[in-house]
XYZ file of C-alpha atoms in Angstrom:
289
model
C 89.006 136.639 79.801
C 91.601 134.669 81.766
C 89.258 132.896 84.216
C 87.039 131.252 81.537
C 89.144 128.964 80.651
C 89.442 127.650 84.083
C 85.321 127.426 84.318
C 85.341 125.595 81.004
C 87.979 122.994 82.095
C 86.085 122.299 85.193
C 83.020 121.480 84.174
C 84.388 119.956 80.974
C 86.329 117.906 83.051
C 83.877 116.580 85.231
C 82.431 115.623 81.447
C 85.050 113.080 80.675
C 85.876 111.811 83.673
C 82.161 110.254 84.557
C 82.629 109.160 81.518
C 85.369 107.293 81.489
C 85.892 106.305 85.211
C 83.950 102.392 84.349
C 87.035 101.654 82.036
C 89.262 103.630 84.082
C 88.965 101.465 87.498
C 89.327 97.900 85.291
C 92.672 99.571 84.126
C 93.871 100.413 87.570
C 92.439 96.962 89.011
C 94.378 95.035 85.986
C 97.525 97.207 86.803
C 97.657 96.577 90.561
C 96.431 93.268 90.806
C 97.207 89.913 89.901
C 94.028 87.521 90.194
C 92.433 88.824 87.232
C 93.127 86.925 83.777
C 92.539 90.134 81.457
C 90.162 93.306 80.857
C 86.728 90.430 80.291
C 87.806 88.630 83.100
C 88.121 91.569 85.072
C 84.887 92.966 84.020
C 82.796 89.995 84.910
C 84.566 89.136 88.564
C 83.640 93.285 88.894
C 80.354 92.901 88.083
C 79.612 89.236 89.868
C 80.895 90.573 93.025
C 80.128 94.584 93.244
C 77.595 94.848 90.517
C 77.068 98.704 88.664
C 79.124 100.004 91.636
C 82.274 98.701 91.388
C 82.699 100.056 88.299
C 82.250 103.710 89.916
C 84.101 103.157 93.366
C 86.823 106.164 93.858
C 84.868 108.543 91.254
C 82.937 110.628 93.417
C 86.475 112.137 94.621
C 87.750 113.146 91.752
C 84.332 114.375 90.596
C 84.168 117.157 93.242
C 88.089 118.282 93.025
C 88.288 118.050 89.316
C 87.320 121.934 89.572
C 90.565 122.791 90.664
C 92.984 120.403 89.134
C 91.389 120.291 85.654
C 90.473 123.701 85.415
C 93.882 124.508 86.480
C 95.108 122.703 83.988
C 93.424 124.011 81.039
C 93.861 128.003 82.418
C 97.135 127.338 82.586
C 97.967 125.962 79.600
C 95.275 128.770 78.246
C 96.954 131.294 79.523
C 100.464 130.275 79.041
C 100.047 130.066 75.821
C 98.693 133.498 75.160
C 101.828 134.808 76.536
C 104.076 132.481 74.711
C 102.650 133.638 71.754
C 101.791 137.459 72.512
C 105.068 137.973 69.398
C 102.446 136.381 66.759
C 100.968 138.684 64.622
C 97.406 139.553 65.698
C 95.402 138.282 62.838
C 97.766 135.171 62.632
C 95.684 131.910 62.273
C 99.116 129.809 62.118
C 98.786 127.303 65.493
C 101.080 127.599 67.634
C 104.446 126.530 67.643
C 105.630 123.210 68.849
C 107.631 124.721 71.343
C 105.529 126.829 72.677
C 102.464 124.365 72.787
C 104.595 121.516 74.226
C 106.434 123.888 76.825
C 102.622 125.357 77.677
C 101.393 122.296 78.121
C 104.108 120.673 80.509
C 103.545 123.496 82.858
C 99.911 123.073 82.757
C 101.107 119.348 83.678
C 103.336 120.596 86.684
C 100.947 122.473 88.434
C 98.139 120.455 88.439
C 100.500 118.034 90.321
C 99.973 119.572 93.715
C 95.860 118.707 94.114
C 95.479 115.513 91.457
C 98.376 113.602 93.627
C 96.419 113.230 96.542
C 93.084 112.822 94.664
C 94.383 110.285 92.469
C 95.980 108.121 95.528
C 92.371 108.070 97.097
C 90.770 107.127 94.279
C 93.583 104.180 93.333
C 92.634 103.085 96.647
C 89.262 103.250 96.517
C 89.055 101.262 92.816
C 91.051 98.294 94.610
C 88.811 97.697 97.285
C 86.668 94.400 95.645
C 84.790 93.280 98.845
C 81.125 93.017 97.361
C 78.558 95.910 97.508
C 77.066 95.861 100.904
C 75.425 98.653 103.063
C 77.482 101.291 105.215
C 77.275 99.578 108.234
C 78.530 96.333 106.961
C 80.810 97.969 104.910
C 82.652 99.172 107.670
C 83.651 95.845 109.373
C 84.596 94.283 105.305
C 86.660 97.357 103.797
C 89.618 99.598 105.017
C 88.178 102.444 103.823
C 84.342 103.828 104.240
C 84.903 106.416 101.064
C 86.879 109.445 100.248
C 86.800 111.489 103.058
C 87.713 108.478 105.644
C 90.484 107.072 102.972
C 92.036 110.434 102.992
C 92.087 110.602 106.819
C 93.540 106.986 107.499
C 96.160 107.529 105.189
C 96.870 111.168 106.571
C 96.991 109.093 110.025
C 98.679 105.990 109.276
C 101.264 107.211 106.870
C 101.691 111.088 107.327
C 100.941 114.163 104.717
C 104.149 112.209 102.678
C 101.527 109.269 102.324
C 99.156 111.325 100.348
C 101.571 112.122 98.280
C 103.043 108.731 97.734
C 104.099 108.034 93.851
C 104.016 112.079 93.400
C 107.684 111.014 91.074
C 105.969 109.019 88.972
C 102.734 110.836 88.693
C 105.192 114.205 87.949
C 107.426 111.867 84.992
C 103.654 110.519 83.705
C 102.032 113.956 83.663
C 104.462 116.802 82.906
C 105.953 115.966 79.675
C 102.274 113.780 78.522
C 100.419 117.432 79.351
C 102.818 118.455 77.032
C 101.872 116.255 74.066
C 98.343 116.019 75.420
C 97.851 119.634 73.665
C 100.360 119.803 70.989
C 98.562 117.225 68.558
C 95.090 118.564 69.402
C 96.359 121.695 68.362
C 97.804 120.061 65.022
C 94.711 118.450 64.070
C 92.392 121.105 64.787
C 94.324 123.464 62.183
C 95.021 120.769 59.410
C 90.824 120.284 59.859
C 89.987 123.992 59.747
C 89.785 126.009 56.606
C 92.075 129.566 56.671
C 90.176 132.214 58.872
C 87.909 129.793 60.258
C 87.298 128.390 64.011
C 87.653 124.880 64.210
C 84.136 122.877 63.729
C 82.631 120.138 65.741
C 84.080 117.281 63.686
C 87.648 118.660 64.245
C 87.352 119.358 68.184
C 86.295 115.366 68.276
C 88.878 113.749 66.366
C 91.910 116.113 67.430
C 91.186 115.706 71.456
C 90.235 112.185 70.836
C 93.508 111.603 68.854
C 95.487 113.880 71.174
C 94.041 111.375 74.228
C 95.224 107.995 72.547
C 98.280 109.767 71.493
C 99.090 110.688 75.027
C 97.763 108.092 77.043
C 99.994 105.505 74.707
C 103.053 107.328 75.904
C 102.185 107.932 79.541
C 101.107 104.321 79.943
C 104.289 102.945 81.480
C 104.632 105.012 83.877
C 100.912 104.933 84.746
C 101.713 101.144 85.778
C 104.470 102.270 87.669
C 102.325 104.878 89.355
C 99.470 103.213 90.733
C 101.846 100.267 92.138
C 103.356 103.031 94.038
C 100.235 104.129 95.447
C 98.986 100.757 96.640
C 102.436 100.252 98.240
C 102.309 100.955 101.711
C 98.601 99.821 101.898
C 100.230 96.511 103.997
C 104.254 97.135 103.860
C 105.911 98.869 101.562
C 107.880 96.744 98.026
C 109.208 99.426 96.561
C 112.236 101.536 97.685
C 111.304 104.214 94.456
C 110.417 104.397 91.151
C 113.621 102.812 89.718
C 112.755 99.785 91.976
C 109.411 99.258 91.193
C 110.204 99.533 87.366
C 113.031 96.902 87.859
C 111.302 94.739 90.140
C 108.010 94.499 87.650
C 109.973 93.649 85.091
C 112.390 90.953 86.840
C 108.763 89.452 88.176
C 106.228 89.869 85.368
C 108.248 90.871 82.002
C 108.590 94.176 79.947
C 104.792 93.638 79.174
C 103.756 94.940 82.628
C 105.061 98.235 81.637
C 101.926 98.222 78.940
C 99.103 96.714 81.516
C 95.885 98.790 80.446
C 97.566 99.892 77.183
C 94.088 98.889 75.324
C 92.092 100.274 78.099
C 93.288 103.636 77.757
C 93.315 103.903 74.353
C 90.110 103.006 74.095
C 88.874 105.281 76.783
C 91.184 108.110 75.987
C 89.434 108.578 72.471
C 85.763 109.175 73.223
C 86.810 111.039 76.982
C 89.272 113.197 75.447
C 86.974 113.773 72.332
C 83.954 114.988 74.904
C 86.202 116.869 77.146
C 88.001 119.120 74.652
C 84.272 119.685 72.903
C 82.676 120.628 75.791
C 85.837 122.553 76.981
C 86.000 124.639 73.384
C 81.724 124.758 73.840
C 81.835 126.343 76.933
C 84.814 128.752 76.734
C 82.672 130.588 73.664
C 79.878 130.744 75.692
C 81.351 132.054 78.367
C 83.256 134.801 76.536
């Protein structure tokens, strides 16, 4: 059933990412910005000035489009690897190759690219806008942007269609090859957890997609840095002639360090997100088939 795995990883996206967007926007904030003295710091300056809110600003974005790019995602890589491995023997319960898990994956990675580039610049933009929690009206005259809709059309009209897509490089070197490994070691730990024959249990869905998030998020955190700087640039003048640049320049200006800004953070969102999102993914795919 090829289109149930794009249902699952919808709404099994949608899961993790309310989930995690709190720690997410701290991350993003501590990446961009340089007024906060680390994650507690950030958290209370958040709270002092925005209250609940703040911690949720850019989510509601995502939240709607995560249909397409997540379920995308996971039908692709789905589906992929079904034909990758359509030589297997049909009572095989072997996991798949590394090859053909890591390739599947990467491609899942690519063509997400196309909707979670835009998507992801809004809601970058939207998590760095601190003014204080006020109502619409007042919010108009103290922040840029008004919410998703109105952040997407300023930047369509200030910077062009190239301006939504602005750090689409680094989002492509972060995503492709971390898709990738995203599904290789959930796929690793799944079958070392299952017994011969069997379909992997609760337990084994939690701690392979929460170890496959920490895994991957640890890897794609560099370039995550890199990323969201990109994204931000522009907002008033642009810094960065490209990726190189902005990788040279952070590191000239703040140390190799930057490169690992929200290392933590991820990690420790990536376990219990990923864990949720690959259980309710795996949940929902047998009930829909």
């Amino acid at each position: 059933m090829p289109f149930a795995e794009f249902i699952a990883g919808w709404i099994s996206g949608a899961v993790g990412l309310v989930l995690g967007h709190p720690m997410d926007t701290i991350k993003v904030r501590l990446q961009t910005q340089y007024k906060y003295h680390g994650i507690i710091d950030c958290i209370k300056k958040t709270y002092k000035n925005e209250r609940v809110h703040g911690f949720f600003k850019g989510m509601s974005f995502p939240v709607f489009t995560v249909a397409v790019s997540n379920s995308v995602a996971f039908g692709t890589y789905g589906n992929t690897l079904d034909y990758l491995s359509q030589s297997y023997p049909s009572n095989s319960n072997f996991p798949p190759s590394f090859t053909d898990a890591f390739l599947a994956g990467c491609f899942a990675g690519a063509t997400q690219l196309l909707v979670s580039a835009p998507v992801d610049l809004v809601k970058v933009r939207l998590q760095n806008q601190t003014h204080p929690h006020q109502s619409v009206h007042t919010a108009c005259v103290t922040s840029k942007y008004r919410g998703p809709v109105h952040c997407a059309a300023t930047i369509l009209q200030q910077e062009g269609i190239q301006g939504l897509y602005r750090g689409l490089g680094a989002l492509a070197l972060r995503d492709i090859p971390c898709f990738g490994l995203y599904f290789l070691p959930y796929e690793l730990i799944c079958y070392g957890m299952t017994e011969a024959g069997q379909q992997p249990g609760t337990l084994a869905v939690l701690v392979a997609g929460g170890c496959a998030g920490v895994i991957t998020w640890a890897c794609a955190t560099p370039m995550d840095v890199i990323k969201a700087r990109l994204q931000m640039d522009g907002l008033e003048g642009c810094r960065y002639r490209g990726i190189l640049h902005c990788v040279t320049d952070s590191i000239r200006t703040e140390g190799f360090s930057v490169l690992f800004r929200g290392l933590l953070l991820n990690s420790v969102r990536a376990f219990p997100v990923n864990a949720v999102t690959f259980l309710s993914y795996e949940t929902l795919l047998e009930i829909i088939k």
